[in-house]
Structure formats: C-alpha cells, structure tokens
CSV table of C-alpha atoms in Angstrom, one decimal:
chain,number,residue,atom,x,y,z
A,1,UNK,CA,72.1,77.4,77.4
A,2,UNK,CA,70.2,79.9,79.4
A,3,UNK,CA,68.2,77.2,81.1
A,4,UNK,CA,71.3,75.1,81.6
A,5,UNK,CA,72.9,78.1,83.3
A,6,UNK,CA,70.0,78.7,85.6
A,7,UNK,CA,69.8,75.1,86.8
A,8,UNK,CA,73.4,74.8,87.4
A,9,UNK,CA,73.3,77.9,89.5
A,10,UNK,CA,70.4,76.4,91.5
A,11,UNK,CA,72.6,73.3,91.9
A,12,UNK,CA,75.7,75.5,93.1
A,13,UNK,CA,73.5,77.6,95.4
A,14,UNK,CA,72.1,74.4,96.9
A,15,UNK,CA,75.5,73.0,97.5
A,16,UNK,CA,76.5,76.2,99.3
A,17,UNK,CA,73.4,76.3,101.4
A,18,UNK,CA,73.9,72.6,102.5
A,19,UNK,CA,77.6,73.3,103.3
A,20,UNK,CA,76.9,76.4,105.2
A,21,UNK,CA,73.9,74.8,106.9
A,22,UNK,CA,76.2,71.8,108.1
A,23,UNK,CA,78.8,74.1,109.6
A,24,UNK,CA,76.4,76.4,111.2
A,25,UNK,CA,74.6,73.5,112.8
A,26,UNK,CA,77.9,72.0,114.0
A,27,UNK,CA,79.0,75.3,115.4
A,28,UNK,CA,75.8,76.2,117.1
A,29,UNK,CA,75.5,72.7,118.6
A,30,UNK,CA,79.1,72.9,119.9
A,31,UNK,CA,78.8,76.4,121.3
A,32,UNK,CA,75.5,75.6,123.3
A,33,UNK,CA,77.0,72.3,124.6
A,34,UNK,CA,80.1,74.2,125.5
A,35,UNK,CA,78.1,77.0,127.4
A,36,UNK,CA,75.9,74.4,129.1
A,37,UNK,CA,78.7,71.8,130.1
A,38,UNK,CA,80.6,74.5,131.8
A,39,UNK,CA,83.8,75.1,129.7
A,40,UNK,CA,85.3,71.5,129.6
A,41,UNK,CA,88.6,71.2,128.1
A,42,UNK,CA,89.5,70.0,124.6
A,43,UNK,CA,89.5,66.2,124.4
A,44,UNK,CA,93.3,66.0,123.7
A,45,UNK,CA,95.3,69.3,123.6
A,46,UNK,CA,97.6,70.4,120.8
A,47,UNK,CA,97.5,68.3,117.8
A,48,UNK,CA,95.0,69.4,115.1
A,49,UNK,CA,94.5,66.2,113.3
A,50,UNK,CA,91.3,65.8,111.3
A,51,UNK,CA,90.7,62.4,112.3
A,52,UNK,CA,91.0,63.1,116.0
A,53,UNK,CA,88.6,66.0,115.6
A,54,UNK,CA,86.0,64.1,113.8
A,55,UNK,CA,86.2,61.3,116.3
A,56,UNK,CA,85.8,64.0,119.1
A,57,UNK,CA,82.9,65.4,117.3
A,58,UNK,CA,81.2,62.2,117.0
A,59,UNK,CA,81.6,61.8,120.7
A,60,UNK,CA,79.8,65.2,121.1
A,61,UNK,CA,82.8,67.2,122.5
A,62,UNK,CA,81.8,70.7,122.2
A,63,UNK,CA,85.1,72.3,121.2
A,64,UNK,CA,85.7,69.4,118.5
A,65,UNK,CA,82.1,70.0,117.2
A,66,UNK,CA,83.0,73.7,116.9
A,67,UNK,CA,86.2,73.0,115.2
A,68,UNK,CA,84.6,70.7,112.8
A,69,UNK,CA,82.0,73.4,112.0
A,70,UNK,CA,84.8,75.8,111.4
A,71,UNK,CA,86.6,73.3,109.2
A,72,UNK,CA,83.4,72.6,107.1
A,73,UNK,CA,82.9,76.4,106.7
A,74,UNK,CA,86.5,76.7,105.2
A,75,UNK,CA,85.8,74.1,102.9
A,76,UNK,CA,82.7,75.4,101.3
A,77,UNK,CA,84.4,77.6,98.7
A,78,UNK,CA,86.3,74.5,97.8
A,79,UNK,CA,82.9,72.9,97.0
A,80,UNK,CA,82.1,75.9,95.0
A,81,UNK,CA,85.2,75.1,92.7
A,82,UNK,CA,84.3,71.6,92.6
A,83,UNK,CA,80.8,72.3,91.4
A,84,UNK,CA,82.0,74.8,88.8
A,85,UNK,CA,84.6,72.2,87.5
A,86,UNK,CA,81.8,69.7,87.3
A,87,UNK,CA,79.5,72.0,85.4
A,88,UNK,CA,82.3,73.0,83.2
A,89,UNK,CA,83.2,69.4,82.3
A,90,UNK,CA,79.8,67.8,82.0
A,91,UNK,CA,77.2,70.4,81.4
A,92,UNK,CA,78.9,72.9,79.3
A,93,UNK,CA,81.5,70.7,77.9
A,94,UNK,CA,84.2,73.3,78.2
A,95,UNK,CA,87.4,71.4,78.6
A,96,UNK,CA,89.6,74.5,78.9
A,97,UNK,CA,87.9,75.9,81.9
A,98,UNK,CA,87.6,72.5,83.4
A,99,UNK,CA,91.3,72.3,83.5
A,100,UNK,CA,91.4,75.8,84.9
A,101,UNK,CA,89.2,74.9,87.7
A,102,UNK,CA,91.1,71.8,88.3
A,103,UNK,CA,94.2,73.9,88.6
A,104,UNK,CA,92.7,76.0,91.3
A,105,UNK,CA,91.6,72.8,93.0
A,106,UNK,CA,95.2,71.6,93.0
A,107,UNK,CA,96.3,74.9,94.4
A,108,UNK,CA,93.7,74.6,97.2
A,109,UNK,CA,94.7,71.1,98.0
A,110,UNK,CA,98.3,72.5,98.0
A,111,UNK,CA,97.4,74.9,100.8
A,112,UNK,CA,96.6,71.9,103.0
A,113,UNK,CA,100.0,70.6,102.7
A,114,UNK,CA,102.0,73.8,103.5
A,115,UNK,CA,103.2,73.8,107.0
A,116,UNK,CA,103.0,77.4,107.7
A,117,UNK,CA,105.0,79.2,110.3
A,118,UNK,CA,103.9,80.1,113.8
B,1,UNK,CA,88.0,74.6,133.3
B,2,UNK,CA,88.6,75.4,129.6
B,3,UNK,CA,91.9,77.3,129.6
B,4,UNK,CA,90.7,80.4,127.7
B,5,UNK,CA,93.8,81.2,125.7
B,6,UNK,CA,94.2,84.8,126.7
B,7,UNK,CA,93.8,84.5,130.2
B,8,UNK,CA,97.2,86.2,130.4
B,9,UNK,CA,96.3,89.1,128.4
B,10,UNK,CA,95.4,92.6,129.8
B,11,UNK,CA,91.8,92.0,129.1
B,12,UNK,CA,91.2,88.8,131.1
B,13,UNK,CA,93.5,89.8,133.8
B,14,UNK,CA,92.1,93.2,134.4
B,15,UNK,CA,88.6,92.2,134.2
B,16,UNK,CA,89.1,89.1,136.5
B,17,UNK,CA,91.1,91.4,139.1
B,18,UNK,CA,88.5,94.2,138.9
B,19,UNK,CA,85.5,91.8,139.3
B,20,UNK,CA,87.3,90.0,142.1
B,21,UNK,CA,88.0,93.1,143.9
B,22,UNK,CA,84.6,94.6,143.6
B,23,UNK,CA,82.6,91.4,144.3
B,24,UNK,CA,84.7,90.2,147.3
B,25,UNK,CA,84.9,93.5,148.8
B,26,UNK,CA,83.0,93.9,152.0
B,27,UNK,CA,82.6,97.6,151.9
B,28,UNK,CA,79.4,99.4,151.5
B,29,UNK,CA,77.9,100.1,148.2
B,30,UNK,CA,79.2,103.7,148.0
B,31,UNK,CA,82.8,102.5,148.4
B,32,UNK,CA,82.1,99.7,145.7
B,33,UNK,CA,80.9,102.2,143.2
B,34,UNK,CA,84.0,104.3,143.7
B,35,UNK,CA,86.2,101.3,143.3
B,36,UNK,CA,84.2,100.4,140.1
B,37,UNK,CA,84.7,103.9,138.5
B,38,UNK,CA,88.3,103.9,139.3
B,39,UNK,CA,88.7,100.4,137.8
B,40,UNK,CA,86.9,101.3,134.6
B,41,UNK,CA,88.8,104.8,134.4
B,42,UNK,CA,92.0,102.7,134.7
B,43,UNK,CA,91.3,100.2,132.0
B,44,UNK,CA,89.5,102.6,129.7
B,45,UNK,CA,92.4,104.3,128.1
B,46,UNK,CA,94.2,101.0,127.5
B,47,UNK,CA,91.7,98.8,126.1
B,48,UNK,CA,88.8,100.8,125.0
B,49,UNK,CA,85.1,100.3,126.0
B,50,UNK,CA,84.8,96.6,126.3
B,51,UNK,CA,86.6,96.4,129.6
B,52,UNK,CA,84.5,98.8,131.6
B,53,UNK,CA,81.4,97.4,130.0
B,54,UNK,CA,82.4,93.8,131.4
B,55,UNK,CA,83.4,95.2,134.7
B,56,UNK,CA,80.1,97.0,135.1
B,57,UNK,CA,78.4,93.7,134.4
B,58,UNK,CA,80.4,91.9,137.0
B,59,UNK,CA,79.6,94.7,139.4
B,60,UNK,CA,76.0,94.5,138.9
B,61,UNK,CA,75.9,90.7,138.9
B,62,UNK,CA,78.4,90.6,141.8
B,63,UNK,CA,80.3,87.7,140.4
B,64,UNK,CA,83.7,86.6,138.9
B,65,UNK,CA,82.6,83.6,136.9
B,66,UNK,CA,80.9,84.1,133.6
B,67,UNK,CA,83.5,86.3,132.0
B,68,UNK,CA,83.9,83.8,129.3
B,69,UNK,CA,80.1,84.0,128.4
B,70,UNK,CA,80.3,87.7,128.1
B,71,UNK,CA,83.3,87.7,126.0
B,72,UNK,CA,81.7,85.2,123.7
B,73,UNK,CA,78.6,87.5,123.5
B,74,UNK,CA,80.8,90.5,122.6
B,75,UNK,CA,82.3,88.4,119.8
B,76,UNK,CA,78.9,87.5,118.4
B,77,UNK,CA,77.9,91.1,118.4
B,78,UNK,CA,81.3,91.9,116.6
B,79,UNK,CA,80.5,89.2,114.0
B,80,UNK,CA,77.1,90.7,113.4
B,81,UNK,CA,78.6,94.1,113.0
B,82,UNK,CA,81.1,92.9,110.6
B,83,UNK,CA,78.5,90.9,108.5
B,84,UNK,CA,76.2,93.7,108.4
B,85,UNK,CA,78.6,96.3,107.5
B,86,UNK,CA,80.1,94.1,104.9
B,87,UNK,CA,76.6,93.6,103.3
B,88,UNK,CA,75.9,97.2,103.4
B,89,UNK,CA,79.4,98.6,102.4
B,90,UNK,CA,80.4,96.1,100.0
B,91,UNK,CA,83.3,94.7,102.0
B,92,UNK,CA,84.5,91.4,103.2
B,93,UNK,CA,84.1,92.4,106.8
B,94,UNK,CA,87.8,91.7,107.5
B,95,UNK,CA,88.5,95.4,107.9
B,96,UNK,CA,86.1,95.6,110.7
B,97,UNK,CA,86.9,92.5,112.5
B,98,UNK,CA,90.6,92.6,112.9
B,99,UNK,CA,90.8,95.9,114.3
B,100,UNK,CA,88.1,95.2,116.9
B,101,UNK,CA,90.0,91.9,117.8
B,102,UNK,CA,93.4,93.3,118.0
B,103,UNK,CA,92.6,96.8,119.7
B,104,UNK,CA,89.6,96.0,121.9
B,105,UNK,CA,90.1,92.3,122.5
B,106,UNK,CA,93.9,92.2,122.5
B,107,UNK,CA,94.2,89.2,120.4
B,108,UNK,CA,97.5,88.6,118.7
B,109,UNK,CA,97.3,89.8,115.0
B,110,UNK,CA,98.1,86.4,113.5
B,111,UNK,CA,95.0,84.9,115.4
B,112,UNK,CA,92.9,87.8,114.4
B,113,UNK,CA,93.8,87.4,110.8
B,114,UNK,CA,93.0,83.7,110.9
B,115,UNK,CA,89.7,84.5,112.5
B,116,UNK,CA,88.9,87.2,110.1
B,117,UNK,CA,89.6,84.9,107.1
B,118,UNK,CA,86.9,82.5,108.5
B,119,UNK,CA,84.5,85.6,108.8
B,120,UNK,CA,85.3,86.6,105.1
B,121,UNK,CA,84.4,83.0,104.0
B,122,UNK,CA,81.2,83.4,106.0
B,123,UNK,CA,80.4,86.7,104.3
B,124,UNK,CA,81.1,85.5,100.9
B,125,UNK,CA,79.3,82.2,101.2
B,126,UNK,CA,76.2,83.9,103.0
B,127,UNK,CA,76.0,86.6,100.4
B,128,UNK,CA,76.4,84.1,97.5
B,129,UNK,CA,73.4,82.1,98.8
B,130,UNK,CA,71.3,85.1,99.0
B,131,UNK,CA,72.2,86.3,95.5
B,132,UNK,CA,71.7,83.4,93.3
B,133,UNK,CA,72.8,85.9,90.8
B,134,UNK,CA,75.9,84.1,90.7
B,135,UNK,CA,74.6,83.6,87.2
B,136,UNK,CA,75.8,87.1,86.7
B,137,UNK,CA,79.3,86.4,87.8
B,138,UNK,CA,82.0,85.7,85.1
B,139,UNK,CA,83.0,82.3,86.7
B,140,UNK,CA,85.3,81.5,83.8
B,141,UNK,CA,87.1,84.9,84.3
B,142,UNK,CA,87.0,84.3,88.0
B,143,UNK,CA,88.6,80.9,87.7
B,144,UNK,CA,91.5,82.3,85.7
B,145,UNK,CA,92.0,84.9,88.2
B,146,UNK,CA,91.8,82.6,91.0
B,147,UNK,CA,94.9,80.8,89.8
B,148,UNK,CA,96.6,84.0,90.6
B,149,UNK,CA,94.9,85.0,93.9
B,150,UNK,CA,95.0,81.6,95.5
B,151,UNK,CA,98.8,81.3,94.8
B,152,UNK,CA,99.2,84.8,96.2
B,153,UNK,CA,97.0,83.8,99.3
B,154,UNK,CA,99.2,80.9,100.1
B,155,UNK,CA,102.3,83.2,99.7
B,156,UNK,CA,100.6,85.9,101.9
B,157,UNK,CA,99.7,83.4,104.7
B,158,UNK,CA,103.2,81.9,104.8
B,159,UNK,CA,104.9,85.3,104.7
B,160,UNK,CA,102.6,86.5,107.6
B,161,UNK,CA,104.3,83.8,109.9
B,162,UNK,CA,107.7,85.4,109.2
B,163,UNK,CA,106.7,89.0,109.6
B,164,UNK,CA,106.7,90.7,112.9
B,165,UNK,CA,103.3,91.8,114.4
B,166,UNK,CA,104.4,95.5,114.1
B,167,UNK,CA,105.0,95.1,110.4
B,168,UNK,CA,101.5,93.6,109.9
B,169,UNK,CA,99.8,96.5,111.9
B,170,UNK,CA,101.6,99.1,109.6
B,171,UNK,CA,100.6,97.3,106.5
B,172,UNK,CA,97.0,97.0,107.7
B,173,UNK,CA,96.7,100.6,108.5
B,174,UNK,CA,98.0,101.5,104.9
B,175,UNK,CA,95.6,99.2,103.5
B,176,UNK,CA,92.8,100.9,105.6
B,177,UNK,CA,93.9,104.3,104.5
B,178,UNK,CA,93.6,103.2,101.0
B,179,UNK,CA,90.2,101.8,101.8
B,180,UNK,CA,89.1,105.2,103.2
B,181,UNK,CA,90.5,106.9,100.3
B,182,UNK,CA,88.7,104.8,97.6
B,183,UNK,CA,85.4,104.8,99.7
B,184,UNK,CA,85.7,108.6,99.7
B,185,UNK,CA,86.1,108.9,96.0
B,186,UNK,CA,83.1,106.6,95.7
B,187,UNK,CA,80.8,108.9,97.7
B,188,UNK,CA,82.0,111.9,95.6
B,189,UNK,CA,81.6,110.4,92.4
B,190,UNK,CA,78.1,109.6,92.8
B,191,UNK,CA,77.7,107.1,90.0
B,192,UNK,CA,79.5,104.5,92.1
B,193,UNK,CA,77.8,105.6,95.3
B,194,UNK,CA,75.7,102.6,95.9
B,195,UNK,CA,77.1,99.6,97.7
B,196,UNK,CA,78.3,96.7,95.8
B,197,UNK,CA,75.1,94.8,96.2
B,198,UNK,CA,73.0,97.7,94.8
B,199,UNK,CA,75.4,97.9,91.9
B,200,UNK,CA,74.9,94.3,91.2
B,201,UNK,CA,71.3,94.4,90.6
B,202,UNK,CA,71.5,93.6,87.0
B,203,UNK,CA,69.1,93.9,84.2
B,204,UNK,CA,71.0,92.6,81.4
B,205,UNK,CA,74.7,92.1,80.6
B,206,UNK,CA,76.0,93.6,77.3
B,207,UNK,CA,78.7,91.3,75.7
B,208,UNK,CA,82.1,92.2,76.4
B,209,UNK,CA,85.7,91.3,75.8
B,210,UNK,CA,88.3,90.8,78.4
B,211,UNK,CA,91.5,92.6,78.1
B,212,UNK,CA,94.9,92.6,79.9
B,213,UNK,CA,94.6,89.3,81.2
B,214,UNK,CA,98.5,88.8,82.3
B,215,UNK,CA,98.5,92.1,84.1
B,216,UNK,CA,95.2,91.3,85.5
B,217,UNK,CA,96.5,88.0,86.7
B,218,UNK,CA,99.6,89.5,88.4
B,219,UNK,CA,97.5,92.1,90.2
B,220,UNK,CA,95.1,89.4,91.2
B,221,UNK,CA,98.1,87.6,92.8
B,222,UNK,CA,99.0,90.8,94.6
B,223,UNK,CA,95.2,90.9,95.9
B,224,UNK,CA,95.8,87.3,96.9
B,225,UNK,CA,98.9,88.1,99.0
B,226,UNK,CA,97.1,90.9,100.5
B,227,UNK,CA,94.3,88.7,101.5
B,228,UNK,CA,96.5,86.0,102.9
B,229,UNK,CA,98.7,88.4,104.8
B,230,UNK,CA,96.1,90.8,106.2
B,231,UNK,CA,93.1,88.6,106.5
B,232,UNK,CA,90.9,90.8,104.3
B,233,UNK,CA,88.7,89.8,101.2
B,234,UNK,CA,90.8,91.7,98.6
B,235,UNK,CA,87.8,93.0,96.8
B,236,UNK,CA,89.4,96.3,97.2
B,237,UNK,CA,91.9,95.4,94.6
B,238,UNK,CA,89.9,92.9,92.5
B,239,UNK,CA,87.0,95.0,91.6
B,240,UNK,CA,88.9,97.9,90.2
B,241,UNK,CA,91.3,95.4,88.4
B,242,UNK,CA,88.3,93.8,86.7
B,243,UNK,CA,86.4,96.9,86.1
B,244,UNK,CA,88.9,99.4,85.0
B,245,UNK,CA,91.7,97.4,83.8
B,246,UNK,CA,90.1,94.3,82.1
B,247,UNK,CA,87.1,96.0,80.8
B,248,UNK,CA,84.4,94.1,82.8
B,249,UNK,CA,81.0,95.7,83.3
B,250,UNK,CA,81.0,96.9,87.0
B,251,UNK,CA,78.0,94.6,88.0
B,252,UNK,CA,79.8,91.5,86.6
B,253,UNK,CA,82.9,92.5,88.4
B,254,UNK,CA,81.1,92.8,91.7
B,255,UNK,CA,79.4,89.4,91.4
B,256,UNK,CA,82.7,87.8,90.3
B,257,UNK,CA,84.6,89.4,93.1
B,258,UNK,CA,82.1,88.0,95.7
B,259,UNK,CA,82.7,84.6,94.3
B,260,UNK,CA,86.5,84.9,94.3
B,261,UNK,CA,86.8,86.3,97.7
B,262,UNK,CA,85.5,83.1,99.3
B,263,UNK,CA,88.0,80.9,97.4
B,264,UNK,CA,90.9,83.1,98.0
B,265,UNK,CA,90.1,83.3,101.7
B,266,UNK,CA,89.9,79.5,101.7
B,267,UNK,CA,93.3,79.1,100.3
B,268,UNK,CA,95.0,80.9,103.1
B,269,UNK,CA,92.3,80.0,105.9
B,270,UNK,CA,93.5,76.3,105.7
B,271,UNK,CA,97.1,77.2,106.5
B,272,UNK,CA,96.0,79.4,109.4
B,273,UNK,CA,93.7,76.5,110.6
B,274,UNK,CA,96.2,73.9,110.7
B,275,UNK,CA,98.7,76.4,112.2
B,276,UNK,CA,96.4,76.5,115.3
B,277,UNK,CA,95.9,80.2,114.7
B,278,UNK,CA,92.2,79.9,114.6
B,279,UNK,CA,91.2,79.7,118.1
B,280,UNK,CA,87.9,77.7,118.0
B,281,UNK,CA,86.0,79.1,121.0
B,282,UNK,CA,86.6,82.6,119.9
B,283,UNK,CA,86.1,82.0,116.2
B,284,UNK,CA,82.7,80.3,116.2
B,285,UNK,CA,80.8,83.4,117.8
B,286,UNK,CA,82.2,85.6,115.2
B,287,UNK,CA,81.4,83.2,112.3
B,288,UNK,CA,77.9,82.8,113.4
B,289,UNK,CA,77.5,86.5,114.0
B,290,UNK,CA,78.8,87.2,110.5
B,291,UNK,CA,76.2,84.9,108.9
B,292,UNK,CA,73.5,86.7,111.0
B,293,UNK,CA,74.9,90.1,110.2
B,294,UNK,CA,75.1,89.3,106.4
B,295,UNK,CA,71.3,88.3,106.5
B,296,UNK,CA,70.5,91.4,108.4
B,297,UNK,CA,72.6,93.6,106.2
B,298,UNK,CA,71.1,92.3,102.9
B,299,UNK,CA,67.6,92.7,104.1
B,300,UNK,CA,67.9,96.3,105.2
B,301,UNK,CA,70.0,97.3,102.4
B,302,UNK,CA,67.2,99.1,100.7
B,303,UNK,CA,66.1,101.0,103.8
B,304,UNK,CA,69.6,102.5,104.6
B,305,UNK,CA,71.2,105.4,102.7
B,306,UNK,CA,74.4,103.6,101.5
B,307,UNK,CA,76.0,106.9,100.6
B,308,UNK,CA,75.6,108.4,104.1
B,309,UNK,CA,76.9,105.2,105.7
B,310,UNK,CA,79.9,105.2,103.4
B,311,UNK,CA,80.7,108.9,104.2
B,312,UNK,CA,80.5,107.9,108.0
B,313,UNK,CA,82.9,105.1,107.4
B,314,UNK,CA,85.4,107.1,105.6
B,315,UNK,CA,86.1,108.8,108.8
B,316,UNK,CA,85.7,105.7,110.9
B,317,UNK,CA,88.3,103.9,108.7
B,318,UNK,CA,90.7,106.8,109.1
B,319,UNK,CA,90.3,106.7,112.9
B,320,UNK,CA,91.1,102.9,113.0
B,321,UNK,CA,93.9,103.2,110.5
B,322,UNK,CA,95.4,105.7,112.8
B,323,UNK,CA,95.0,103.3,116.0
B,324,UNK,CA,96.5,100.4,113.9
B,325,UNK,CA,99.4,102.6,113.0
B,326,UNK,CA,100.0,103.6,116.7
B,327,UNK,CA,99.8,99.8,117.5
B,328,UNK,CA,102.4,99.2,114.8
B,329,UNK,CA,104.6,102.0,116.1
B,330,UNK,CA,104.6,100.5,119.5
B,331,UNK,CA,101.6,102.2,121.1
C-alpha cells in the first residue's frame, strides 16, 4: 500500500507537471508573439468558443495561443480530480471515494454549463 | 492595434496624455521636467505609484508607444510578488493580486477576481508540483469537502455577477481584515508561527479520526462561496475547519487545503472564463509571474524569517483592507 501510494503520487505529480508545462509553453509563446508582432487584434472578436480558440491557436494567433494556455491552466485541477478518481477505482479499489470523485467531476463539468452573469 | 481593454480608464488615459505632452513638447529640458513632476504629482494621489513610474519611463525614453509593454511588465512583477508571498505566507495569492489590480491598475473588480482565480490555480498547481508530499494530503477527505466547496464556488461566481462592485469591495475588505487578524494571532501564538509550507514538513502522521463531517461540509461550502465570490483561495477557512473542527493534524490539513484550493478555484474560474471576465493579455503575465514567484518563494523559504514577514503583512493587510473599504464606500 505504501509503495502504491508513492507511485500514484508520482503519477499525479507528473500529470500536473505536464499540464502546467503545456499551459506555460502556450502562454509564453503567445506572449512573445504578441509583443513581437506588434499587438495585432484577436482573430475574431467577442465569441469565446473553444473550437474557434483552438483553431486560432493552431494558426499561431498570439492572443488565441494565450487564451488556450489560460484554459489549459484552469483545466489542470480537473486533471487532478480525474487522476484521483482513477487511482481510487483501479489502484486502491475504493468504490465509495471513486464515486465521490466522480461527483466532484460532475460538479466541475456543471460549472462549464452555467452561463454566469456579466 | 490591439484594443487594450482599459484604454478608457484613468490609468491608460492619464499615462498616454502625460507621455504625449512631455514627448511632443518642444520646450527645453527644464520645462519638460517641471511638466513631468506636475503630471506625476497629479496622478499620484489618484492611482498610486504605477502612474508616475510609467510616466517617468515615457519621459526618459521620450515616446508614447510601448505603454502596453510596460503594463505587461508590471503585471508580471505583480504575479511574481503574489506567487512569492503566497508561498512564504501560506496564502493563495489572491489577497495580493486583487488589491493591486483594482487599486493600482484600475481593473473592474469582476475582471480582477477572474484573473486572481487563475493566479490561485497557478499557485496551487505550482506548489503541488514542488511538494510531492501530496501523499500527506488526505485526498479522501479533500474530495468529500470538495463536493461542498465546488458547489459553493459556482454559487459564489454566479452571485458575484449580481452584486455591485461596491459590495464586493466591502466584502473583500472584511475578509482582509479577518486575514490580518488571524495572521496576527499566528505570530503571537508562536506554535503556528511558521508558514504553511514549513508546517507541512511531515515526519510521520499519527492515525486520526475525522469528526463533524456535516458541519465541516457546510463550512467548506461557505469557503467555496468566498472563493468564487472574492477570487481568493479560501484556505483561510478551510485549514481551521479541518484542523480545529474536524480533528485533522495540522500538517495534513495544510497539504489537503493546498490540493483543495486549486480544485475550488477551477470550479469558479471556468465561469469567469466563459464570461469573458478573464482578459487574456492581462492574465498571462500574472499567471507566468505567479509560477515564477512560487518557485522563488519555495526556494527562499528557509532563508526568510516567516514570523517577521507575517508581522509586516499584518500591517500591510490592514492598510489594504482600509483602501478596499474606501473604494467600497465610493472613494
């Protein structure tokens, strides 16, 4: 059990490292491009749709790159919960806490659907 | 030209006009320095030290362009400050970021909250990477409490959209006051004097039983609301709830709180993100700065007297709380 816990911690820590690494890379790239290219405008103003942002990032639009970086950063804790759920289900075989983690995941996904007020 | 969102605020307008006047004036240097000082003097009481600093740079460099780079740089420095202080004092960094953004940079508070939440996630993730001691965190307990905090966070984020700016300022001031008070008690008590990170240096965890789960859950919901509403980590409530109320060893409470803070902030961050509250160009320097600051803060943790730092910050927080209070009362 002790060895299990340590290796799962290493897995979770690596997941976090990769997640934040990706987001930081996106952000730095976007920022450098933004400063070098002389403050060009967003590819399309207003709508914050993920597909548009991803497309813009693939086209190396600086602001879209940065936005994608921020989005990745915000999603990292989500990955933490997913990893924990995984660990609970497969490694520690703890059904109850797997369900609890699933519940947290559901709530997190729910937050994506809340329109929010401006 | 990228429409920097706050061109219409005092900050941008005053800097631009000051720079323009100084740069384009054909008067001799002496007159220009007099103009500079009068500009700086006029802006100083209104918006703090950032304006004169930027005006000074425009004056020296004799240009109007490049204000955006300077703002990005100062945002980066803000992030580093927040990350470093967060790591040293055991906070999420939100308490530093929001006052600086609202008082010095004149961001609307809803934007500042959104940006701060991103910073909180950066702090939590950055610290968690360094402290693989997540093994010391009671993830099971954290998960259960997360049910409460995430729901609270969503509630708080939605609520923030309905509340007026002034109310948020007042609430923030109250929270800062409580922050200062609890930090003051920490410095006095001595046993809790070390920062969260120091306390989390674990040598062995005795077995413990968890008490008061329903109450702990509801208080965690409250912490979640505070996080979504004011853009802070919420560790302020979570750690005492776990340590004092639920009978968790302090070190486990700290590590668990670090884990929870990131998830709670993420719950409300998505709402602010799709709201458009998180202005990309301003957020990125802060997020990057926070990562840097957390790295620096955790490295120099051993060389800095945390107690002395905490004592200084009791005063700083009280000062900031008063500033936010004034903003809430309409300056």
